[in-house]
mmCIF file of C-alpha atoms and ligand atoms in Angstrom:
data_model
loop_
_atom_site.group_PDB
_atom_site.id
_atom_site.type_symbol
_atom_site.label_atom_id
_atom_site.label_comp_id
_atom_site.label_asym_id
_atom_site.label_seq_id
_atom_site.Cartn_x
_atom_site.Cartn_y
_atom_site.Cartn_z
ATOM 1 C CA MET A 1 9.258 53.647 -2.087
ATOM 2 C CA PRO A 2 11.033 50.641 -3.671
ATOM 3 C CA ALA A 3 11.221 50.608 -7.460
ATOM 4 C CA GLN A 4 8.967 47.940 -8.986
ATOM 5 C CA ASP A 5 11.820 45.770 -10.183
ATOM 6 C CA GLU A 6 13.938 46.353 -7.070
ATOM 7 C CA THR A 7 15.722 43.279 -5.676
ATOM 8 C CA PRO A 8 14.628 42.721 -2.049
ATOM 9 C CA ALA A 9 17.471 43.699 0.314
ATOM 10 C CA PRO A 10 19.373 40.662 1.625
ATOM 11 C CA PRO A 11 19.034 40.256 5.406
ATOM 12 C CA GLY A 12 21.279 42.531 7.432
ATOM 13 C CA ILE A 13 21.938 45.024 4.648
ATOM 14 C CA ASP A 14 21.351 48.664 5.586
ATOM 15 C CA VAL A 15 19.651 50.301 2.625
ATOM 16 C CA THR A 16 18.823 53.574 4.348
ATOM 17 C CA ASN A 17 22.188 55.090 3.395
ATOM 18 C CA PRO A 18 23.990 54.890 0.054
ATOM 19 C CA SER A 19 26.947 52.545 -0.342
ATOM 20 C CA ILE A 20 29.801 52.843 -2.822
ATOM 21 C CA ALA A 21 29.162 49.388 -4.309
ATOM 22 C CA ARG A 22 25.425 49.943 -4.770
ATOM 23 C CA ALA A 23 25.778 53.522 -6.047
ATOM 24 C CA TYR A 24 28.269 52.205 -8.627
ATOM 25 C CA ASP A 25 25.784 49.474 -9.544
ATOM 26 C CA ALA A 26 23.118 52.185 -9.994
ATOM 27 C CA VAL A 27 25.469 54.215 -12.202
ATOM 28 C CA LEU A 28 26.125 51.111 -14.327
ATOM 29 C CA GLY A 29 22.365 50.551 -14.661
ATOM 30 C CA GLY A 30 22.276 47.399 -12.483
ATOM 31 C CA LYS A 31 19.467 46.216 -10.228
ATOM 32 C CA ASP A 32 21.198 45.636 -6.887
ATOM 33 C CA ASN A 33 20.658 49.175 -5.620
ATOM 34 C CA TYR A 34 18.156 51.125 -3.541
ATOM 35 C CA ALA A 35 16.651 54.640 -3.450
ATOM 36 C CA PRO A 36 19.570 56.327 -1.596
ATOM 37 C CA ASP A 37 22.048 54.777 -4.054
ATOM 38 C CA ARG A 38 20.018 55.930 -7.051
ATOM 39 C CA ALA A 39 19.801 59.412 -5.527
ATOM 40 C CA VAL A 40 23.624 59.559 -5.504
ATOM 41 C CA ALA A 41 23.755 58.278 -9.084
ATOM 42 C CA ASP A 42 21.273 61.012 -10.109
ATOM 43 C CA GLU A 43 23.394 63.710 -8.482
ATOM 44 C CA LEU A 44 26.512 62.418 -10.242
ATOM 45 C CA MET A 45 24.637 62.375 -13.540
ATOM 46 C CA LYS A 46 23.621 66.015 -13.088
ATOM 47 C CA VAL A 47 27.285 67.004 -12.923
ATOM 48 C CA MET A 48 28.575 64.468 -15.464
ATOM 49 C CA PRO A 49 25.776 63.281 -17.765
ATOM 50 C CA GLU A 50 28.113 60.623 -19.196
ATOM 51 C CA ILE A 51 28.939 59.050 -15.838
ATOM 52 C CA ARG A 52 27.335 55.761 -16.924
ATOM 53 C CA GLU A 53 29.545 55.607 -20.015
ATOM 54 C CA LEU A 54 32.544 56.398 -17.822
ATOM 55 C CA ALA A 55 31.687 53.509 -15.493
ATOM 56 C CA TRP A 56 31.376 51.200 -18.501
ATOM 57 C CA ASP A 57 34.712 52.511 -19.867
ATOM 58 C CA ASN A 58 36.169 51.387 -16.549
ATOM 59 C CA ARG A 59 34.521 47.949 -16.783
ATOM 60 C CA ALA A 60 35.760 47.603 -20.366
ATOM 61 C CA LEU A 61 39.318 48.308 -19.264
ATOM 62 C CA LEU A 62 38.920 45.820 -16.415
ATOM 63 C CA GLY A 63 38.149 43.209 -19.073
ATOM 64 C CA ARG A 64 41.033 44.207 -21.360
ATOM 65 C CA GLY A 65 43.471 44.318 -18.460
ATOM 66 C CA VAL A 66 42.501 40.929 -17.031
ATOM 67 C CA ARG A 67 42.638 39.413 -20.518
ATOM 68 C CA TYR A 68 46.142 40.825 -20.972
ATOM 69 C CA LEU A 69 47.230 39.515 -17.561
ATOM 70 C CA ALA A 70 45.940 35.998 -18.201
ATOM 71 C CA ARG A 71 46.772 35.710 -21.911
ATOM 72 C CA GLU A 72 49.973 37.682 -22.393
ATOM 73 C CA ALA A 73 51.492 37.936 -18.925
ATOM 74 C CA GLY A 74 50.532 34.352 -18.042
ATOM 75 C CA VAL A 75 49.190 35.252 -14.595
ATOM 76 C CA ARG A 76 46.999 32.580 -13.005
ATOM 77 C CA GLN A 77 46.126 34.194 -9.678
ATOM 78 C CA PHE A 78 44.059 37.337 -9.190
ATOM 79 C CA ILE A 79 43.152 39.288 -6.052
ATOM 80 C CA ASP A 80 40.447 41.768 -7.011
ATOM 81 C CA LEU A 81 40.415 44.359 -4.212
ATOM 82 C CA GLY A 82 37.227 46.445 -4.006
ATOM 83 C CA SER A 83 35.647 44.180 -6.579
ATOM 84 C CA GLY A 84 32.121 45.586 -6.359
ATOM 85 C CA LEU A 85 28.904 43.753 -7.162
ATOM 86 C CA PRO A 86 29.025 41.118 -9.865
ATOM 87 C CA THR A 87 28.030 42.477 -13.268
ATOM 88 C CA VAL A 88 29.040 41.325 -16.753
ATOM 89 C CA GLU A 89 32.588 40.289 -17.708
ATOM 90 C CA ASN A 90 33.602 39.794 -14.096
ATOM 91 C CA THR A 91 37.268 39.132 -13.369
ATOM 92 C CA HIS A 92 36.874 35.357 -12.917
ATOM 93 C CA GLN A 93 34.848 35.038 -16.112
ATOM 94 C CA VAL A 94 37.450 36.864 -18.190
ATOM 95 C CA ALA A 95 40.447 35.193 -16.524
ATOM 96 C CA GLN A 96 38.967 31.683 -16.632
ATOM 97 C CA SER A 97 37.876 32.089 -20.247
ATOM 98 C CA GLU A 98 41.567 32.650 -21.023
ATOM 99 C CA ALA A 99 42.936 30.040 -18.606
ATOM 100 C CA VAL A 100 40.538 27.587 -17.064
ATOM 101 C CA ASP A 101 42.862 27.062 -14.101
ATOM 102 C CA ALA A 102 42.971 30.773 -13.168
ATOM 103 C CA ARG A 103 42.080 31.444 -9.541
ATOM 104 C CA VAL A 104 40.326 34.606 -8.442
ATOM 105 C CA VAL A 105 39.544 36.029 -5.016
ATOM 106 C CA TYR A 106 37.192 38.982 -4.812
ATOM 107 C CA VAL A 107 37.580 41.214 -1.762
ATOM 108 C CA ASP A 108 35.072 43.858 -0.729
ATOM 109 C CA ASN A 109 33.923 45.254 2.605
ATOM 110 C CA ASP A 110 30.330 45.891 1.521
ATOM 111 C CA PRO A 111 28.114 43.023 2.764
ATOM 112 C CA ILE A 112 25.954 43.257 -0.357
ATOM 113 C CA VAL A 113 28.900 42.067 -2.439
ATOM 114 C CA LEU A 114 29.235 38.920 -0.354
ATOM 115 C CA ALA A 115 25.464 38.325 -0.469
ATOM 116 C CA HIS A 116 25.273 38.541 -4.277
ATOM 117 C CA GLY A 117 28.732 37.217 -4.993
ATOM 118 C CA ARG A 118 28.197 33.956 -3.135
ATOM 119 C CA ALA A 119 25.215 33.100 -5.276
ATOM 120 C CA ILE A 120 26.968 33.748 -8.583
ATOM 121 C CA LEU A 121 30.118 31.872 -7.588
ATOM 122 C CA ALA A 122 28.609 28.952 -5.720
ATOM 123 C CA GLU A 123 29.621 26.378 -8.334
ATOM 124 C CA ASN A 124 33.139 27.526 -9.077
ATOM 125 C CA ASP A 125 35.815 26.195 -6.724
ATOM 126 C CA ARG A 126 38.543 28.370 -8.270
ATOM 127 C CA THR A 127 36.799 31.586 -7.238
ATOM 128 C CA ALA A 128 35.976 33.043 -3.821
ATOM 129 C CA VAL A 129 34.384 36.160 -2.413
ATOM 130 C CA VAL A 130 35.863 37.444 0.810
ATOM 131 C CA SER A 131 34.305 40.097 2.987
ATOM 132 C CA ALA A 132 37.230 42.120 4.305
ATOM 133 C CA ASP A 133 38.633 45.602 4.528
ATOM 134 C CA LEU A 134 41.411 45.979 1.983
ATOM 135 C CA ARG A 135 43.073 48.589 4.207
ATOM 136 C CA ASP A 136 44.249 45.607 6.257
ATOM 137 C CA PRO A 137 46.579 43.821 3.792
ATOM 138 C CA GLU A 138 47.803 41.368 6.426
ATOM 139 C CA GLY A 139 44.242 40.388 7.321
ATOM 140 C CA VAL A 140 43.266 40.023 3.648
ATOM 141 C CA LEU A 141 46.328 37.975 2.695
ATOM 142 C CA GLY A 142 45.977 35.844 5.801
ATOM 143 C CA HIS A 143 42.292 35.102 5.204
ATOM 144 C CA ASP A 144 41.581 31.377 4.893
ATOM 145 C CA ARG A 145 39.984 31.633 1.436
ATOM 146 C CA VAL A 146 42.842 33.783 0.149
ATOM 147 C CA ARG A 147 45.373 31.276 1.470
ATOM 148 C CA ASP A 148 43.380 28.411 -0.069
ATOM 149 C CA LEU A 149 43.407 29.901 -3.559
ATOM 150 C CA ILE A 150 46.421 32.197 -3.762
ATOM 151 C CA ASP A 151 49.977 30.871 -3.577
ATOM 152 C CA LEU A 152 52.150 33.841 -2.645
ATOM 153 C CA SER A 153 55.252 32.155 -4.061
ATOM 154 C CA GLU A 154 53.760 32.406 -7.589
ATOM 155 C CA PRO A 155 52.977 35.643 -9.505
ATOM 156 C CA VAL A 156 49.748 37.346 -8.508
ATOM 157 C CA ALA A 157 47.755 40.113 -10.188
ATOM 158 C CA VAL A 158 46.651 42.651 -7.595
ATOM 159 C CA LEU A 159 43.656 44.569 -8.900
ATOM 160 C CA LEU A 160 42.707 47.965 -7.497
ATOM 161 C CA VAL A 161 40.346 48.958 -10.267
ATOM 162 C CA GLY A 162 38.141 51.984 -9.588
ATOM 163 C CA MET A 163 39.111 51.667 -5.973
ATOM 164 C CA LEU A 164 42.010 53.797 -4.716
ATOM 165 C CA HIS A 165 40.105 57.067 -5.169
ATOM 166 C CA HIS A 166 37.771 55.773 -2.449
ATOM 167 C CA LEU A 167 40.647 56.011 0.016
ATOM 168 C CA HIS A 168 41.435 59.380 1.549
ATOM 169 C CA ASP A 169 45.053 60.513 1.794
ATOM 170 C CA ASP A 170 45.075 59.999 5.568
ATOM 171 C CA GLU A 171 44.227 56.315 5.083
ATOM 172 C CA GLY A 172 47.661 55.797 3.531
ATOM 173 C CA PRO A 173 46.720 54.403 0.099
ATOM 174 C CA LYS A 174 50.351 54.240 -1.048
ATOM 175 C CA ARG A 175 51.402 52.280 2.014
ATOM 176 C CA ILE A 176 48.501 49.895 1.428
ATOM 177 C CA VAL A 177 49.483 49.327 -2.217
ATOM 178 C CA GLU A 178 53.078 48.729 -1.165
ATOM 179 C CA ALA A 179 52.040 46.180 1.457
ATOM 180 C CA TYR A 180 50.279 44.083 -1.190
ATOM 181 C CA MET A 181 53.088 44.423 -3.716
ATOM 182 C CA ASP A 182 55.722 43.600 -1.089
ATOM 183 C CA ALA A 183 53.850 40.371 -0.289
ATOM 184 C CA VAL A 184 53.848 39.068 -3.874
ATOM 185 C CA PRO A 185 56.843 37.761 -5.860
ATOM 186 C CA SER A 186 58.640 39.060 -8.928
ATOM 187 C CA GLY A 187 56.454 38.705 -12.042
ATOM 188 C CA SER A 188 53.385 39.873 -10.113
ATOM 189 C CA HIS A 189 51.368 42.798 -11.452
ATOM 190 C CA LEU A 190 49.477 45.788 -10.103
ATOM 191 C CA PHE A 191 46.453 46.800 -12.183
ATOM 192 C CA LEU A 192 44.794 50.072 -11.245
ATOM 193 C CA THR A 193 42.357 52.630 -12.552
ATOM 194 C CA HIS A 194 41.767 55.944 -10.806
ATOM 195 C CA PHE A 195 39.825 59.195 -11.104
ATOM 196 C CA CYS A 196 42.060 61.848 -12.636
ATOM 197 C CA ARG A 197 42.202 65.500 -11.649
ATOM 198 C CA SER A 198 42.137 66.602 -15.284
ATOM 199 C CA GLY A 199 40.322 69.969 -15.068
ATOM 200 C CA PRO A 200 37.243 71.827 -13.835
ATOM 201 C CA ASP A 201 34.818 68.995 -14.705
ATOM 202 C CA ALA A 202 36.872 66.589 -12.606
ATOM 203 C CA GLU A 203 36.807 69.024 -9.702
ATOM 204 C CA ALA A 204 33.016 69.426 -9.920
ATOM 205 C CA LEU A 205 32.573 65.645 -9.987
ATOM 206 C CA GLU A 206 34.952 65.174 -7.062
ATOM 207 C CA LYS A 207 32.928 67.661 -4.983
ATOM 208 C CA THR A 208 29.720 65.764 -5.759
ATOM 209 C CA PHE A 209 31.287 62.418 -4.814
ATOM 210 C CA LEU A 210 32.627 63.793 -1.544
ATOM 211 C CA HIS A 211 29.357 65.488 -0.661
ATOM 212 C CA PHE A 212 26.980 62.624 -1.415
ATOM 213 C CA LEU A 213 29.162 59.545 -0.866
ATOM 214 C CA GLY A 214 31.914 60.790 1.453
ATOM 215 C CA THR A 215 34.709 59.439 -0.758
ATOM 216 C CA GLY A 216 36.091 60.086 -4.229
ATOM 217 C CA ARG A 217 39.538 61.693 -4.176
ATOM 218 C CA PHE A 218 40.575 62.700 -7.672
ATOM 219 C CA ARG A 219 44.354 62.608 -8.018
ATOM 220 C CA THR A 220 46.751 64.098 -10.538
ATOM 221 C CA ARG A 221 48.554 61.875 -12.993
ATOM 222 C CA ASP A 222 51.761 62.291 -10.954
ATOM 223 C CA GLU A 223 49.997 61.294 -7.747
ATOM 224 C CA VAL A 224 48.573 58.147 -9.350
ATOM 225 C CA ALA A 225 51.973 57.351 -10.901
ATOM 226 C CA GLU A 226 53.401 57.137 -7.369
ATOM 227 C CA TYR A 227 51.365 53.985 -6.703
ATOM 228 C CA LEU A 228 53.313 52.354 -9.534
ATOM 229 C CA ASP A 229 56.749 53.313 -8.186
ATOM 230 C CA GLY A 230 59.263 50.493 -8.545
ATOM 231 C CA LEU A 231 57.183 48.590 -11.102
ATOM 232 C CA ASP A 232 57.852 48.238 -14.843
ATOM 233 C CA LEU A 233 54.936 49.813 -16.660
ATOM 234 C CA VAL A 234 53.316 47.618 -19.285
ATOM 235 C CA ASP A 235 52.835 49.500 -22.582
ATOM 236 C CA PRO A 236 51.289 52.021 -23.088
ATOM 237 C CA GLY A 237 51.870 53.069 -19.458
ATOM 238 C CA LEU A 238 49.567 55.219 -17.340
ATOM 239 C CA VAL A 239 46.998 56.609 -19.763
ATOM 240 C CA TYR A 240 43.344 57.611 -20.078
ATOM 241 C CA LEU A 241 41.141 54.519 -20.073
ATOM 242 C CA PRO A 242 40.275 54.429 -23.787
ATOM 243 C CA GLU A 243 43.994 54.602 -24.633
ATOM 244 C CA TRP A 244 45.044 51.431 -22.787
ATOM 245 C CA ARG A 245 45.382 48.704 -25.446
ATOM 246 C CA PRO A 246 42.081 49.648 -27.097
ATOM 247 C CA ASP A 247 40.004 47.159 -29.089
ATOM 248 C CA LYS A 248 39.087 49.889 -31.536
ATOM 249 C CA PRO A 249 40.885 52.997 -32.831
ATOM 250 C CA VAL A 250 40.902 55.877 -30.346
ATOM 251 C CA GLU A 251 39.299 59.080 -31.558
ATOM 252 C CA TYR A 252 41.043 62.323 -30.655
ATOM 253 C CA PRO A 253 40.539 64.714 -29.061
ATOM 254 C CA LEU A 254 39.303 62.671 -26.114
ATOM 255 C CA SER A 255 36.062 63.917 -24.571
ATOM 256 C CA VAL A 256 35.855 65.383 -21.069
ATOM 257 C CA ARG A 257 34.454 62.067 -19.831
ATOM 258 C CA GLU A 258 37.297 60.093 -21.400
ATOM 259 C CA ARG A 259 39.798 62.220 -19.471
ATOM 260 C CA LEU A 260 38.214 61.595 -16.067
ATOM 261 C CA MET A 261 40.010 58.316 -15.339
ATOM 262 C CA ILE A 262 43.435 56.869 -15.949
ATOM 263 C CA GLY A 263 44.734 53.343 -15.662
ATOM 264 C CA ALA A 264 47.864 51.236 -15.868
ATOM 265 C CA ILE A 265 49.374 47.830 -15.290
ATOM 266 C CA GLY A 266 52.808 47.587 -13.691
ATOM 267 C CA ARG A 267 54.965 44.462 -13.381
ATOM 268 C CA LYS A 268 57.084 43.772 -10.320
ATOM 269 C CA PRO A 269 60.642 43.195 -11.558
HETATM 270 N N1 SAM B 301 36.488 47.182 -9.007
HETATM 271 C C1 SAM B 301 35.124 47.296 -9.500
HETATM 272 C C2 SAM B 301 35.125 47.994 -10.824
HETATM 273 O O1 SAM B 301 36.038 48.776 -11.076
HETATM 274 O O2 SAM B 301 34.207 47.804 -11.601
HETATM 275 C C3 SAM B 301 34.224 48.012 -8.482
HETATM 276 C C4 SAM B 301 34.638 49.404 -8.132
HETATM 277 S S1 SAM B 301 33.534 50.183 -6.968
HETATM 278 C C5 SAM B 301 33.549 51.824 -7.592
HETATM 279 C C6 SAM B 301 34.569 50.298 -5.506
HETATM 280 C C7 SAM B 301 34.391 49.130 -4.563
HETATM 281 O O3 SAM B 301 35.347 49.214 -3.508
HETATM 282 C C8 SAM B 301 33.022 49.070 -3.878
HETATM 283 O O4 SAM B 301 32.417 47.831 -4.121
HETATM 284 C C9 SAM B 301 33.312 49.257 -2.393
HETATM 285 O O5 SAM B 301 32.435 48.529 -1.547
HETATM 286 C C10 SAM B 301 34.729 48.755 -2.319
HETATM 287 N N2 SAM B 301 35.474 49.287 -1.174
HETATM 288 C C11 SAM B 301 35.563 50.577 -0.776
HETATM 289 N N3 SAM B 301 36.335 50.673 0.325
HETATM 290 C C12 SAM B 301 36.755 49.407 0.617
HETATM 291 C C13 SAM B 301 37.577 48.854 1.644
HETATM 292 N N4 SAM B 301 38.144 49.640 2.566
HETATM 293 N N5 SAM B 301 37.772 47.514 1.647
HETATM 294 C C14 SAM B 301 37.212 46.717 0.710
HETATM 295 N N6 SAM B 301 36.424 47.188 -0.297
HETATM 296 C C15 SAM B 301 36.201 48.520 -0.332
#
């Protein structure tokens, strides 16, 4: 039974099974999700009642990180891999509020992202939404819209925010990260956030993700640090989300929720 305020499904979108993008939208409290997605969000909430706050912690860091990249690092090109459905403070809005000439390409393999993204971006010629599988770096970087907007001889910010934990080990996430970072020049940045294997609560949440969504690989701090190999970490390094250049003082000890994700920005020397 659709919820009363449910957005009708765009043509060609299968809403009989949950999708990562729509389940995340449901966790955030958005409207572009359907009963199977909300069922996943409910299961996650049973195990981690503060999952919504965690998702918003991640969005907040996305904003702080993009602001840093545009304002302090001077980056003008962004590839947002696994961008998800548009919500508030999207990458192009933050980047272009800092630098009007910033160019942003969103990449996601969920057709709902393209359907909703196109509408929101229709009037902005410095932003594009590309439907592609990020596990194919050559295909993504060779895509017409990516080539139109991203000049690979100039520094690029590669965003993998809330994304790499959706890749299983046998999909070669490190090799994928390396392929993108090898393709961009010195002065480029990698910006990532990732679920952290920080204790029993993380393990319970990981099990729920894997059972209901089929992905969600929590990694140790050392495992996540490997994605940043060869890059110069921007201060304060790889830390829990609230600790990365916070807008307000951090209160210690951090809560269980605040220790479920870590994030970092690394600069290619
Ligand atoms: N980056 C956003 C954020 O942090 O707010 C959204 C994160 S959302 C949890 C993960 C996104 O990655 C989903 O929209 C999903 O569709 C996308 N995704 C998962 N696997 C992908 C793949 N192989 N290629 C492209 N996108 C993928």
